[in-house]
Coordinates of C-alpha atoms in Angstrom, one line a residue:
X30 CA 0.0 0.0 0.0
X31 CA 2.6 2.4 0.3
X32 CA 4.3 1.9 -3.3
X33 CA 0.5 2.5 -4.5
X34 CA 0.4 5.9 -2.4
X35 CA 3.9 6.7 -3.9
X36 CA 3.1 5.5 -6.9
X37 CA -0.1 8.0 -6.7
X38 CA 1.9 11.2 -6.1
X39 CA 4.6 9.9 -8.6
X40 CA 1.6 9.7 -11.7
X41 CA 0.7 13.1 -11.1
X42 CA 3.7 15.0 -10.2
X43 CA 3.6 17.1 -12.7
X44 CA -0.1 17.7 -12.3
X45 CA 1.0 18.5 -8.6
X46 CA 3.9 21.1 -9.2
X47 CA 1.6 22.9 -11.5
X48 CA -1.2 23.9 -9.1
X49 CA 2.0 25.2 -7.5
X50 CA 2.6 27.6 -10.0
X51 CA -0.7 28.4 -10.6
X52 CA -1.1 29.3 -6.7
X53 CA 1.7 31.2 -6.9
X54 CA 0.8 33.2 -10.4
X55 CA -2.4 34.2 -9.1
X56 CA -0.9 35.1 -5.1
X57 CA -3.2 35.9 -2.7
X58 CA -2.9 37.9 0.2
X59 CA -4.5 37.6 4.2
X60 CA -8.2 37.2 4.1
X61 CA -8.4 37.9 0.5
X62 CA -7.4 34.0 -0.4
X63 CA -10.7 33.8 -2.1
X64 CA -9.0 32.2 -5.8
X65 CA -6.9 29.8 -3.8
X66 CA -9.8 28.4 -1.0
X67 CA -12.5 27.7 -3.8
X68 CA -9.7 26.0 -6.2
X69 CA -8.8 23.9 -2.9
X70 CA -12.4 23.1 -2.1
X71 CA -13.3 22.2 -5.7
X72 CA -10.3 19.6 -5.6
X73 CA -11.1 18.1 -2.6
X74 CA -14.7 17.7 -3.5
X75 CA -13.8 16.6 -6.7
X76 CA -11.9 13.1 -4.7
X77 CA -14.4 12.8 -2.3
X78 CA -14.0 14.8 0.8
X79 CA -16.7 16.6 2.4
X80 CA -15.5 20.4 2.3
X81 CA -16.6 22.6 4.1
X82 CA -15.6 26.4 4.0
X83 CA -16.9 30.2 4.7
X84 CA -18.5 31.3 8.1
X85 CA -19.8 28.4 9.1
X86 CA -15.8 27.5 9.5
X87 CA -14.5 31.3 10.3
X88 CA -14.8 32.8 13.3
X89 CA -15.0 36.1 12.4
X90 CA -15.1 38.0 15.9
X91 CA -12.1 39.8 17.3
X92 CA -10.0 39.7 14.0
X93 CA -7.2 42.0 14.6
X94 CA -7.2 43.0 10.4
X95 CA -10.0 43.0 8.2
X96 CA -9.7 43.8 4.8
X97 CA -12.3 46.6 3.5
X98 CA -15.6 46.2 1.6
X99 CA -14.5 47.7 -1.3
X100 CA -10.9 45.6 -1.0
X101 CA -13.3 42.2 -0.6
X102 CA -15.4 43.6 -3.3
X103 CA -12.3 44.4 -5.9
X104 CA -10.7 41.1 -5.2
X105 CA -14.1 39.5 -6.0
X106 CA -14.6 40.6 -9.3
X107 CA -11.0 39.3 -9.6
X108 CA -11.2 36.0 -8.9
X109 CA -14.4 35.5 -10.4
X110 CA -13.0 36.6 -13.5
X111 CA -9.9 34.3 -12.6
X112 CA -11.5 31.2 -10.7
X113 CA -12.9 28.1 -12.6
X114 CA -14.6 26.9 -9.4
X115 CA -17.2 29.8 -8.9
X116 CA -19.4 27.1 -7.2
X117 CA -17.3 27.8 -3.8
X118 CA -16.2 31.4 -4.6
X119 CA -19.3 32.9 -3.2
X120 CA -19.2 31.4 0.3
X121 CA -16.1 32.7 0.9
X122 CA -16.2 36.8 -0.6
X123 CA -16.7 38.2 2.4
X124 CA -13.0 37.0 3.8
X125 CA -13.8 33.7 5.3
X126 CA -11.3 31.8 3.6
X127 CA -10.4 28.8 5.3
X128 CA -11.1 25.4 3.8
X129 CA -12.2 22.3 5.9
X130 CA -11.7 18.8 3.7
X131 CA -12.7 15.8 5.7
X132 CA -12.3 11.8 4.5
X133 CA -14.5 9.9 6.4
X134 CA -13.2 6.3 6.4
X135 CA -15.2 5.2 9.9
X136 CA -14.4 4.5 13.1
X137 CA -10.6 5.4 14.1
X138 CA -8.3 8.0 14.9
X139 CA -8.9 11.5 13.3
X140 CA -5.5 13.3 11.8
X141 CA -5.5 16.3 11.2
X142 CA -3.2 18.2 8.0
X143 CA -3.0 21.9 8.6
X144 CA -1.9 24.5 5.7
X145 CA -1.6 28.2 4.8
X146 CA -3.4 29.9 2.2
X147 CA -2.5 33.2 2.0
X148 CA 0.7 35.0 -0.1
X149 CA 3.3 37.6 1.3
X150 CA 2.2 41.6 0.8
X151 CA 5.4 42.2 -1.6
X152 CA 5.3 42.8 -5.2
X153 CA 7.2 40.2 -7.2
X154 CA 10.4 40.8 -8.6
X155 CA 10.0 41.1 -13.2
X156 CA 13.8 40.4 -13.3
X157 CA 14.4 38.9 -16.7
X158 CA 16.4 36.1 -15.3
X159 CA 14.2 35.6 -12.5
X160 CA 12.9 31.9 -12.8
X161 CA 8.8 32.9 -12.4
X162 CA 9.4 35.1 -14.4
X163 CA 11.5 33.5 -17.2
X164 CA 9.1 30.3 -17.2
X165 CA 5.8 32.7 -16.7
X166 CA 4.7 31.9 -13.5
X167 CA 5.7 35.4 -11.7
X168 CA 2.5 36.7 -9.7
X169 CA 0.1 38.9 -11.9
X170 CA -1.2 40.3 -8.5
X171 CA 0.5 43.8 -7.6
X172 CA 1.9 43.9 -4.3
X173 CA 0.8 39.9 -3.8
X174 CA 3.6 37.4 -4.0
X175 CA 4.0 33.3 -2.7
X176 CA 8.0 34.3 -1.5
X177 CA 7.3 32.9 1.5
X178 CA 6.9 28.7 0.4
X179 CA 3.3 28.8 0.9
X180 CA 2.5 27.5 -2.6
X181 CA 4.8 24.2 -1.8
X182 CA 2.7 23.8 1.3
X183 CA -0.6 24.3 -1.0
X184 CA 0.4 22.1 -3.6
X185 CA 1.9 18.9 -1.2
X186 CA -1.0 18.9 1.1
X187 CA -3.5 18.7 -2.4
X188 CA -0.8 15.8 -3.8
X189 CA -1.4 14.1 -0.2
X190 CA -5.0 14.6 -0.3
X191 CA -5.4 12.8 -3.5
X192 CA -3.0 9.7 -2.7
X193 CA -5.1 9.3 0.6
X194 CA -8.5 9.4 -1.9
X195 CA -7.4 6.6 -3.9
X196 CA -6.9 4.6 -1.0
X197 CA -9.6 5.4 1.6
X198 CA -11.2 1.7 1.6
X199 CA -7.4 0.9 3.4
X200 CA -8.2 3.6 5.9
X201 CA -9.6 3.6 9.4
X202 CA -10.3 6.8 10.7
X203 CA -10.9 10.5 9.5
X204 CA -9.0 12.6 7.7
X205 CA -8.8 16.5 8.4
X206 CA -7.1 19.0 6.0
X207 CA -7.6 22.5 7.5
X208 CA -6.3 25.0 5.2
X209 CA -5.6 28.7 7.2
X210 CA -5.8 32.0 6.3
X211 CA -4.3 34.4 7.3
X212 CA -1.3 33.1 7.9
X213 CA 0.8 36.0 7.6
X214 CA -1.4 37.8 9.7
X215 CA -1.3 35.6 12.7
X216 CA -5.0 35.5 13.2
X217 CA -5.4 32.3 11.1
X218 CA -5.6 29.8 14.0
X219 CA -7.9 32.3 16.0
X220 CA -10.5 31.8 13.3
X221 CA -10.3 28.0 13.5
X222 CA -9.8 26.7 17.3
X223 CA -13.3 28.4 18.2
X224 CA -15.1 26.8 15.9
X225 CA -14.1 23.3 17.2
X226 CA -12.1 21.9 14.0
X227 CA -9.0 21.0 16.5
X228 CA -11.4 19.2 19.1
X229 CA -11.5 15.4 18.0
X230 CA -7.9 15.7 16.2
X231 CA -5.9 12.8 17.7
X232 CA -2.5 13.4 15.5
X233 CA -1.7 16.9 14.4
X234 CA 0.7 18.0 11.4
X235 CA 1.7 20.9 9.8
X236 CA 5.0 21.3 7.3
X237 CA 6.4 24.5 6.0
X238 CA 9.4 25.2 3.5
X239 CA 12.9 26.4 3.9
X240 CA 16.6 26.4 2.7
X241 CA 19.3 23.3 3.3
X242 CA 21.0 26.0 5.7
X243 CA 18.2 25.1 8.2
X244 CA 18.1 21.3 7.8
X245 CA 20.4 18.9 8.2
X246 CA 22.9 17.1 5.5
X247 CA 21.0 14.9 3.0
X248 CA 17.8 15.4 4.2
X249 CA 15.0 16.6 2.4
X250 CA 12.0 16.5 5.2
X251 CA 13.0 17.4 8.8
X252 CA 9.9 15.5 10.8
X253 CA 10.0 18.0 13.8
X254 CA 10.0 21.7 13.7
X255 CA 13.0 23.5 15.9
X256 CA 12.1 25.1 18.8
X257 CA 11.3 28.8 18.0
X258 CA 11.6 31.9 20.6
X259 CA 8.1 33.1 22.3
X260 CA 7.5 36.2 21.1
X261 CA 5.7 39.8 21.5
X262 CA 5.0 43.1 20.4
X263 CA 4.8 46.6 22.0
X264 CA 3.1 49.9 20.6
X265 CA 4.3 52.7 23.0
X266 CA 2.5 55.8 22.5
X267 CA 4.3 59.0 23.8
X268 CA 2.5 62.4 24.8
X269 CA 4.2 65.6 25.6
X270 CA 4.0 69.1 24.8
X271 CA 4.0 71.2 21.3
X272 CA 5.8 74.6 21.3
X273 CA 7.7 76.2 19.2
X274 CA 11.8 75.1 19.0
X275 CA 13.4 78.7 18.8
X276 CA 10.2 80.8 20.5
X277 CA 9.7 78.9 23.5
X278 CA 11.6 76.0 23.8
X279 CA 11.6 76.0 27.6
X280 CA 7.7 74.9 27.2
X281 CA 8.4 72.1 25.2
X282 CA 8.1 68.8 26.4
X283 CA 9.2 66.7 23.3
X284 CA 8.4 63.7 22.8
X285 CA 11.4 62.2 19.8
X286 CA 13.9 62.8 22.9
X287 CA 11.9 60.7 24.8
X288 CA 12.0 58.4 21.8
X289 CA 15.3 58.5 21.4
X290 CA 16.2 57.7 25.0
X291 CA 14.3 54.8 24.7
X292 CA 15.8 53.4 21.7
X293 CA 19.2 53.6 22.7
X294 CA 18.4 51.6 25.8
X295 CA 16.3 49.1 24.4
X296 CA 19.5 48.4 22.4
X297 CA 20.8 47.6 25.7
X298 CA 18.8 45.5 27.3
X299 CA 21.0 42.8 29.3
X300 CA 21.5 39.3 27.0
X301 CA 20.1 36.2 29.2
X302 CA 22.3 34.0 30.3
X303 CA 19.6 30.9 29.9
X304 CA 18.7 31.4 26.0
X305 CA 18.5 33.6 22.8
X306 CA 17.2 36.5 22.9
X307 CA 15.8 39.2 20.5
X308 CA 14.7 42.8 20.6
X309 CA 14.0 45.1 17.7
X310 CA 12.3 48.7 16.9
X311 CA 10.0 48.1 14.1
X312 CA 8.6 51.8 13.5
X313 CA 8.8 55.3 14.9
X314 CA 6.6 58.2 13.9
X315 CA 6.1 61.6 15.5
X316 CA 5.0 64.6 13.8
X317 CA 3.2 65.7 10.6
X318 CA 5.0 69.6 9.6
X319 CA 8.4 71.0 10.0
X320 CA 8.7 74.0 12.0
X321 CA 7.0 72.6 15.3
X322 CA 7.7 70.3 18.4
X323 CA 5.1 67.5 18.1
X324 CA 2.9 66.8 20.8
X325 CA 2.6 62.7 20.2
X326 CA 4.7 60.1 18.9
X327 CA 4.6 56.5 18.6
X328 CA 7.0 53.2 18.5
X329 CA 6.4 49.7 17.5
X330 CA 8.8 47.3 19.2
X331 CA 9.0 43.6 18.7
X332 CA 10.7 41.0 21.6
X333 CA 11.8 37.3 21.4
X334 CA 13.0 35.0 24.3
X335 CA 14.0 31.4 23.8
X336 CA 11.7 30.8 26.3
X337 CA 8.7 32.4 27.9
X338 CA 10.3 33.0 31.1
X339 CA 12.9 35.1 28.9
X340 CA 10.4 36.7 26.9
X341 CA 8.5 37.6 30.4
X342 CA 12.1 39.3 31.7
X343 CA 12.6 41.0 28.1
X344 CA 9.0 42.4 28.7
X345 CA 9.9 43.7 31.8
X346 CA 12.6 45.1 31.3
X347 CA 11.2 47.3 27.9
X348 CA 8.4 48.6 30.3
X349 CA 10.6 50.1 32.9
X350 CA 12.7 51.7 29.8
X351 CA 9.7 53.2 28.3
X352 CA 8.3 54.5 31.7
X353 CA 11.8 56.1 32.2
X354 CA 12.5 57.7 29.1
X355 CA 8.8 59.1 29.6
X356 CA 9.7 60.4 33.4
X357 CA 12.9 61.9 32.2
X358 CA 11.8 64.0 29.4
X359 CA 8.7 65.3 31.7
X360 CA 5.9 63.4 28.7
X361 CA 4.0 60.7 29.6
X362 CA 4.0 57.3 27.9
X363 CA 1.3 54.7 27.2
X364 CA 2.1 51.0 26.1
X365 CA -0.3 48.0 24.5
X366 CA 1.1 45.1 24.6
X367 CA 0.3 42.6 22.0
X368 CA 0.9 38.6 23.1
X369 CA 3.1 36.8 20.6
X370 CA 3.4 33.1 20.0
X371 CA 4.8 30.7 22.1
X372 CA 7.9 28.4 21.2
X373 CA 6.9 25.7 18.8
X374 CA 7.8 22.2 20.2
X375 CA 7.2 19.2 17.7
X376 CA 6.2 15.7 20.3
X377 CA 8.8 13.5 19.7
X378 CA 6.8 10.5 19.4
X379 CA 4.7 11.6 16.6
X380 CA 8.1 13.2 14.5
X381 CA 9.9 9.8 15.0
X382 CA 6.7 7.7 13.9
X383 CA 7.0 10.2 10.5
X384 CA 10.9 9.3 10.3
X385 CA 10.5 5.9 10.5
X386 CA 7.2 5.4 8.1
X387 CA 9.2 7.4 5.7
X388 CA 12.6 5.5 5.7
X389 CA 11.5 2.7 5.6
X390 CA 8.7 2.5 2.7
X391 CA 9.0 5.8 0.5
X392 CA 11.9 5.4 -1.7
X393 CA 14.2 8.0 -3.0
X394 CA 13.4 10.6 0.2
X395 CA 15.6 11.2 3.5
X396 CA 13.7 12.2 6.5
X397 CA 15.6 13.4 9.6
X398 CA 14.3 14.0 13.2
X399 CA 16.8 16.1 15.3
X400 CA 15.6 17.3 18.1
X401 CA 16.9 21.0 20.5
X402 CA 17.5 22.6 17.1
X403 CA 16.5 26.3 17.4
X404 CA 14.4 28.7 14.9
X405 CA 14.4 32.6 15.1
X406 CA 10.7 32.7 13.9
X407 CA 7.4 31.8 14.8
X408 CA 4.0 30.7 14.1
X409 CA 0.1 30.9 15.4
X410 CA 0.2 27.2 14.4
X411 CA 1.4 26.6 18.0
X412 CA -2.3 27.7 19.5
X413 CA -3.4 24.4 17.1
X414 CA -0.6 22.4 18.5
X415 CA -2.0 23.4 22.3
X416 CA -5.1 22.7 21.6
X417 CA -4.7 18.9 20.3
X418 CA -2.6 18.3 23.1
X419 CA -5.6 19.4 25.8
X420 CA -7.5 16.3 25.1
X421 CA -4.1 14.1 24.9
X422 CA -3.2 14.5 21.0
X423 CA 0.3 14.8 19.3
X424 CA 1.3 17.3 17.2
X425 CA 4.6 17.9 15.1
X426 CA 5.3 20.9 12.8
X427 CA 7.8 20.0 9.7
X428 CA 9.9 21.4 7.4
X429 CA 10.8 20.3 3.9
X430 CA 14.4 21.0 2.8
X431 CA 15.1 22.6 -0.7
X432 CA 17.7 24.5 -2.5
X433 CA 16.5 28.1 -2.4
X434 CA 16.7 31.5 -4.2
X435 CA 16.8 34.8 -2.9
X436 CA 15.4 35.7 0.6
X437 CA 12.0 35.0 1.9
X438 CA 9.7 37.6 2.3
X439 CA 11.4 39.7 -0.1
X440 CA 10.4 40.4 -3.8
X441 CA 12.9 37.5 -5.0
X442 CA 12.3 33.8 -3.5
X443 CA 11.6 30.6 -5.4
X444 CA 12.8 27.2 -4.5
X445 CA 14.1 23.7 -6.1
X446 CA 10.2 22.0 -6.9
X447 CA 10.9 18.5 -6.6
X448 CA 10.7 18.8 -2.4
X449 CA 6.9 19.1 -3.1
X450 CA 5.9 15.7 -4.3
X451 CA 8.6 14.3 -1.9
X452 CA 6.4 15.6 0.8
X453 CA 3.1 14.8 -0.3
X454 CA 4.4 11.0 -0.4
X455 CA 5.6 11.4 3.2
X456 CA 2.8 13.0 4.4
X457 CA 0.9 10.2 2.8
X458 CA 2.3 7.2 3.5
X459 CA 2.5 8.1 7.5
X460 CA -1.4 9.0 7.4
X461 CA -1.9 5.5 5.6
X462 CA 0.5 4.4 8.8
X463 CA -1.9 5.9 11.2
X464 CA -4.9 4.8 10.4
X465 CA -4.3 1.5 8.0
X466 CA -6.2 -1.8 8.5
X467 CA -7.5 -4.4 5.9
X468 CA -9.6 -3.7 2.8
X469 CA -12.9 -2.9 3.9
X470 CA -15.5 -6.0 3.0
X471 CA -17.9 -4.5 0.2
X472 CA -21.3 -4.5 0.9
X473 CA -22.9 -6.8 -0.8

């Protein structure tokens, strides 16, 4: 059964690494994945999983971004002009993008497969020599580019989805793709956990793509994630005094000096002794005309600790700065904190199950689990991970291995494709190894 499920993913290939492009040619951005969620449900439909998408699997209280009417409206008219699978474009035009595909193959163990939908907010790069745009797969969407290995994830999990079709009368159990939006935007899992899709999900995976500097020699799927720093953001908002510089400048009580003070002693903050940490000003803004003192400013500050103990003594330790600065420069200082993410941690016992399936019965494909590895990133994919692991599930995020191109995130990113159909067998064959049993006996 496993040479038929790599046999599967080998026959279409191709077939696979071409939605790929297509995902990436028509990039979509956070909440507006409206192309990419009815392509996806159409698929799935089309081999047999009831899909489910739109509100009734969005939660779409206490979003933190919402695109516009007239942005949900434009990027409509788009994809309809774009889409062939209008059937499901409707239910999901008012930004409710996330995709539910379930295989029902009776009574068993559910697994859930999670993946993101949405693109990066960059405009691609129209280098000549730039490979998407030399083999004429470059996005066509302005400011909406896949240079983040979204696409890869998109296309494996569909390649997955279809092996697992052809052989659901060899499967015991349910199986759960989840496709997130708003990835990017860190809301996506917000929008999912209260609406229950994580509750009966006994096994948990997730996969995501990066460079050979981040793996390990020789392998092309790392079946854990490495542990990535907890992280958070401030927005401090300063408030002093407006005056004029050469008039009065006695009365002012400026708020960039305040600004500055800060700055130059969040640059300080003590390392930690116990882990890695990370601190960095992401925006400063105060005034709007030359010629005055402003009376407000504001900073945007983002922290990292290894752990959250470290994040907590970063947190600290920014507060008393700001409250400083503020008291020294006679202005007053306001600060919202937004929570981060906690570190990702994959379970062993789930990664080394993936390691083993994969060496042992899927040809041609290296899989590696290496545990206390470390990450400088993040993900709200952990809140999914937490919540499978409340009622006693596993969970493991991935990473497939390829030779890359440029930088991700930036204007310039694309990626050796043959990872992709490497990872929909493995993702495959340790489903089939989760949930396998004899043929089912055909009703007479």
């Amino acid at each position: 059964m496993y040479d038929r499920i790599c046999q599967s993913v080998d026959r279409n290939a191709q077939e696979i690494i071409a939605w790929r492009r297509d995902f990436h040619r028509h990039a979509e951005i956070a909440m507006l994945e409206m192309r990419t969620a009815s392509l996806v449900a159409s698929r799935l439909a089309s081999w047999g999983y009831s899909v489910s998408l739109g509100e009734s699997v969005c939660d779409m209280t206490h979003l933190s971004y919402m695109a516009t009417p007239e942005q949900l409206e434009s990027h409509y008219q788009r994809a309809l002009g774009e889409n062939p699978a209008t059937a499901y474009l409707e239910q999901v035009r008012n930004g409710a993008t996330a995709v539910i595909g379930l295989l029902d193959c009776g009574e068993g163990p559910v697994v859930g497969l999670h993946c993101e939908l949405d693109a990066v907010p960059v405009t691609e790069s129209t280098r000549a020599d730039y490979r998407p745009v030399r083999e004429g797969f470059a996005s066509i969407h302005p400011g909406m580019a896949h240079t983040c290995g979204h696409d890869a994830n998109l296309a494996a999990m569909l390649g997955c989805a279809k092996a697992l079709s052809e052989v659901r009368d060899h499967l015991h159990g349910k199986v759960k793709f989840i496709f997130k939006p708003a990835d990017e935007r860190g809301q996506g899992a917000a929008m999912l956990i209260p609406k229950g899709h994580l509750d009966d999900v006994d096994y948990l995976f997730s996969t995501h793509l990066f460079g050979r500097e981040l793996g390990v020699p020789g392998a092309d799927i790392m079946s854990n994630f490495p542990e990535t720093l907890a992280t958070g953001r401030m927005e401090a908002v300063f408030r002093g005094k407006a005056s004029s510089p050469t008039a009065h400048p006695q009365l002012c009580k400026n708020v960039i000096t305040a600004m500055g003070t800060a700055i130059t002693n969040l640059q300080s903050i003590p390392r930690h002794g116990e882990g890695v940490t990370r601190v960095q000003v992401l925006h400063v803004h105060a005034g709007e005309k030359r010629g005055g003192v402003p009376e407000e400013g504001v900073m945007e500050i983002s922290y990292a600790g290894q752990t959250m103990e470290i994040r907590r003594f970063l947190e600290d330790y920014a507060l008393r700065i700001f409250k400083a600065s503020a008291e020294m420069h006679g202005v007053t200082c306001d600060v919202h904190q937004t929570e981060g993410f906690p570190p990702i941690l994959s379970d062993a016992e789930l990664a080394e199950r993936m390691e083993s399936v994969a060496n042992a019965h899927v040809p041609g494909v290296c899989v590696r689990y290496v545990p206390h590895r470390t990450l400088y990133g993040t993900d709200d994919f952990v809140y999914m991970m937490e919540k499978v692991r409340e009622h006693g599930g596993l969970a493991t995020d991935t990473q497939q291995i390829s030779d890359v191109q440029g930088i991700v995130h930036t204007g310039e990113f694309d990626y050796d494709e043959s990872v992709i159909p490497k990872t929909a067998k493995v993702f495959a064959a340790t489903v089939y190894d989760l949930l396998k049993q004899a043929v089912k006996e055909e009703t007479p």
